[in-house]
Short mmCIF file of C-alpha atoms in Angstrom, two decimals:
data_model
loop_
_atom_site.label_atom_id
_atom_site.label_comp_id
_atom_site.label_asym_id
_atom_site.label_seq_id
_atom_site.Cartn_x
_atom_site.Cartn_y
_atom_site.Cartn_z
CA MET A 5 -1.65 -3.56 5.85
CA ILE A 6 -2.16 -2.75 2.71
CA TYR A 7 -4.32 0.21 1.80
CA THR A 8 -5.46 1.38 -1.48
CA ALA A 9 -5.66 5.12 -1.37
CA GLN A 10 -7.34 7.00 -4.70
CA ILE A 11 -6.47 10.34 -5.57
CA LYS A 12 -8.05 12.36 -7.59
CA VAL A 13 -6.22 15.88 -8.96
CA MET A 14 -8.43 18.13 -10.74
CA PRO A 15 -7.50 21.54 -12.25
CA LEU A 16 -9.23 24.94 -9.97
CA LYS A 17 -13.10 25.59 -11.28
CA ASP A 18 -12.10 28.95 -11.80
CA LEU A 19 -9.34 27.92 -14.62
CA LEU A 20 -9.76 27.54 -17.92
CA ASP A 21 -9.10 24.09 -18.48
CA PRO A 22 -7.67 23.54 -22.37
CA GLN A 23 -7.72 20.14 -23.05
CA GLY A 24 -10.98 19.49 -21.59
CA LYS A 25 -12.42 22.23 -24.34
CA ALA A 26 -10.65 19.98 -26.92
CA VAL A 27 -12.04 17.23 -25.95
CA LEU A 28 -15.66 18.93 -25.56
CA GLY A 29 -14.93 19.87 -29.12
CA GLY A 30 -13.95 16.49 -30.03
CA LEU A 31 -16.52 14.99 -28.84
CA GLN A 32 -19.43 17.47 -30.64
CA ASN A 33 -17.56 16.54 -33.92
CA LEU A 34 -18.31 13.09 -33.22
CA GLY A 35 -21.92 13.97 -32.80
CA VAL A 36 -22.21 13.52 -28.90
CA ALA A 37 -24.23 16.44 -28.56
CA ALA A 38 -25.81 15.91 -25.30
CA VAL A 39 -22.31 16.90 -23.29
CA SER A 40 -21.76 20.56 -22.08
CA ASP A 41 -18.79 20.47 -20.15
CA VAL A 42 -15.91 18.42 -19.91
CA ARG A 43 -13.00 18.97 -17.38
CA ILE A 44 -9.68 16.33 -17.33
CA GLY A 45 -7.68 15.76 -14.26
CA LYS A 46 -5.69 12.84 -12.97
CA ASN A 47 -6.66 9.32 -11.93
CA ILE A 48 -3.74 8.27 -8.64
CA ASP A 49 -3.93 4.85 -6.98
CA LEU A 50 -0.96 4.58 -4.47
CA GLN A 51 -0.58 1.15 -3.15
CA ILE A 52 0.08 2.05 1.30
CA GLU A 53 1.67 -0.21 3.69
CA ALA A 54 0.07 1.55 6.89
CA ALA A 55 -1.09 0.42 10.14
CA SER A 56 -4.61 2.17 10.57
CA PRO A 57 -6.50 4.03 7.58
CA GLU A 58 -6.09 7.52 9.20
CA GLN A 59 -2.11 6.87 8.80
CA ALA A 60 -2.77 5.92 4.97
CA HIS A 61 -4.38 9.00 4.92
CA GLY A 62 -1.69 10.71 5.90
CA ILE A 63 0.78 9.29 4.04
CA ALA A 64 -1.37 9.40 0.56
CA SER A 65 -2.21 13.75 1.78
CA GLU A 66 1.84 14.06 2.43
CA ALA A 67 2.58 12.36 -1.03
CA ALA A 68 -0.29 14.72 -2.53
CA LYS A 69 1.05 18.06 -1.17
CA LYS A 70 4.99 16.57 -2.07
CA LEU A 71 4.94 15.40 -5.43
CA LEU A 72 1.54 14.73 -7.01
CA ALA A 73 -0.48 18.00 -6.84
CA ASN A 74 0.27 21.65 -7.76
CA PRO A 75 -1.65 24.01 -5.33
CA VAL A 76 -1.56 26.75 -7.14
CA MET A 77 -3.49 25.37 -10.25
CA GLU A 78 -5.19 21.93 -8.78
CA MET A 79 -7.18 20.55 -6.17
CA TYR A 80 -6.80 17.17 -5.02
CA GLU A 81 -9.27 14.41 -3.04
CA ILE A 82 -8.10 11.62 -1.17
CA ILE A 83 -10.08 8.23 -0.77
CA ILE A 84 -8.91 5.42 1.08
CA ASN A 85 -10.51 1.63 0.52
CA MET B 26 -31.88 18.04 -16.59
CA ILE B 27 -27.55 17.76 -16.02
CA TYR B 28 -26.06 14.69 -14.52
CA THR B 29 -22.09 15.08 -13.52
CA ALA B 30 -20.46 11.65 -15.26
CA GLN B 31 -16.97 10.69 -13.76
CA ILE B 32 -15.18 8.81 -16.02
CA LYS B 33 -11.90 7.46 -14.55
CA VAL B 34 -9.55 6.20 -17.68
CA MET B 35 -6.46 3.40 -15.95
CA PRO B 36 -3.89 1.48 -17.62
CA LEU B 37 -5.21 -1.91 -17.93
CA LYS B 38 -3.74 -3.94 -14.59
CA ASP B 39 -1.39 -6.33 -16.76
CA LEU B 40 0.85 -3.49 -18.13
CA LEU B 41 3.39 -1.75 -17.44
CA ASP B 42 2.47 2.20 -15.97
CA PRO B 43 5.61 4.04 -16.82
CA GLN B 44 4.36 6.93 -15.63
CA GLY B 45 3.42 5.62 -12.43
CA LYS B 46 6.74 3.78 -12.13
CA ALA B 47 8.46 7.05 -12.00
CA VAL B 48 6.24 8.84 -9.93
CA LEU B 49 6.71 5.88 -7.14
CA GLY B 50 10.55 6.47 -7.71
CA GLY B 51 10.54 10.22 -7.07
CA LEU B 52 8.09 9.20 -4.25
CA GLN B 53 10.73 6.78 -2.45
CA ASN B 54 13.63 9.93 -3.38
CA LEU B 55 11.09 12.61 -1.56
CA GLY B 56 11.49 9.76 2.02
CA VAL B 57 7.75 8.44 1.31
CA ALA B 58 8.65 5.32 1.18
CA ALA B 59 5.43 3.72 2.82
CA VAL B 60 4.22 3.69 -0.84
CA SER B 61 4.55 0.46 -2.79
CA ASP B 62 2.91 0.69 -6.05
CA VAL B 63 1.45 4.04 -7.96
CA ARG B 64 -0.72 3.57 -11.16
CA ILE B 65 -1.81 7.42 -13.14
CA GLY B 66 -4.36 7.22 -15.40
CA LYS B 67 -7.07 10.11 -16.26
CA ASN B 68 -10.70 11.80 -14.47
CA ILE B 69 -12.92 13.25 -16.48
CA ASP B 70 -16.04 14.63 -15.36
CA LEU B 71 -18.62 15.42 -18.28
CA GLN B 72 -21.54 17.37 -17.87
CA ILE B 73 -24.17 15.96 -19.69
CA GLU B 74 -27.99 17.11 -20.35
CA ALA B 75 -30.06 13.71 -20.07
CA ALA B 76 -33.68 12.85 -19.70
CA SER B 77 -32.43 9.94 -16.46
CA PRO B 78 -29.35 8.76 -15.06
CA GLU B 79 -29.57 6.15 -17.27
CA GLN B 80 -29.50 7.54 -20.46
CA ALA B 81 -26.68 9.98 -19.09
CA HIS B 82 -24.25 6.72 -18.34
CA GLY B 83 -25.18 5.57 -22.23
CA ILE B 84 -23.88 8.64 -23.63
CA ALA B 85 -20.79 8.71 -20.93
CA SER B 86 -20.33 5.92 -22.44
CA GLU B 87 -20.31 6.67 -26.23
CA ALA B 88 -17.91 9.36 -25.25
CA ALA B 89 -15.55 6.86 -23.62
CA LYS B 90 -15.75 4.35 -26.46
CA LYS B 91 -15.52 7.08 -29.19
CA LEU B 92 -12.50 9.25 -27.49
CA LEU B 93 -11.85 8.60 -23.99
CA ALA B 94 -10.42 5.56 -23.67
CA ASN B 95 -8.04 3.64 -25.85
CA PRO B 96 -9.62 -0.36 -24.93
CA VAL B 97 -6.14 -1.59 -25.99
CA MET B 98 -4.10 -0.12 -23.03
CA GLU B 99 -7.23 1.16 -20.90
CA MET B 100 -9.78 0.54 -19.20
CA TYR B 101 -12.56 2.61 -17.38
CA GLU B 102 -15.28 2.92 -15.22
CA ILE B 103 -18.27 5.40 -15.19
CA ILE B 104 -20.13 6.77 -12.23
CA ILE B 105 -23.25 9.40 -12.47
CA ASN B 106 -23.72 12.09 -10.34
#
């Protein structure tokens, strides 16, 4: 069966996110003043052929560890649909 | 009150996603063969000062339209927490 895994890769909370800071400045210049913080990461949707949701989760986790997320700077969450 | 808005910006389904195709090739080279398709977009977390979840959703939607998503190539989804 084909499962869709959504992997959300975000910069670690303690690290500075310069891209987010730039977007925050841009939003304030555009008049969107109610936004107080912005953090930007990646969203990766994988189509995975697997026998069970647990197996799909394992494959998504392997992909995240091997290629998609840098554990020094990023954390990731996996949601299987 | 402070709300967290999660904005998921993904390339439109009908468009080619060259970054996703490159990651798919990378995963296959690494031996993760069960993945059949990859699409990559952005995930943006906003901290929004608003009186209600509806108002926070409106502000996030304004930010997405004005700056965060390019409607020619991308679609976006907003989740308010």
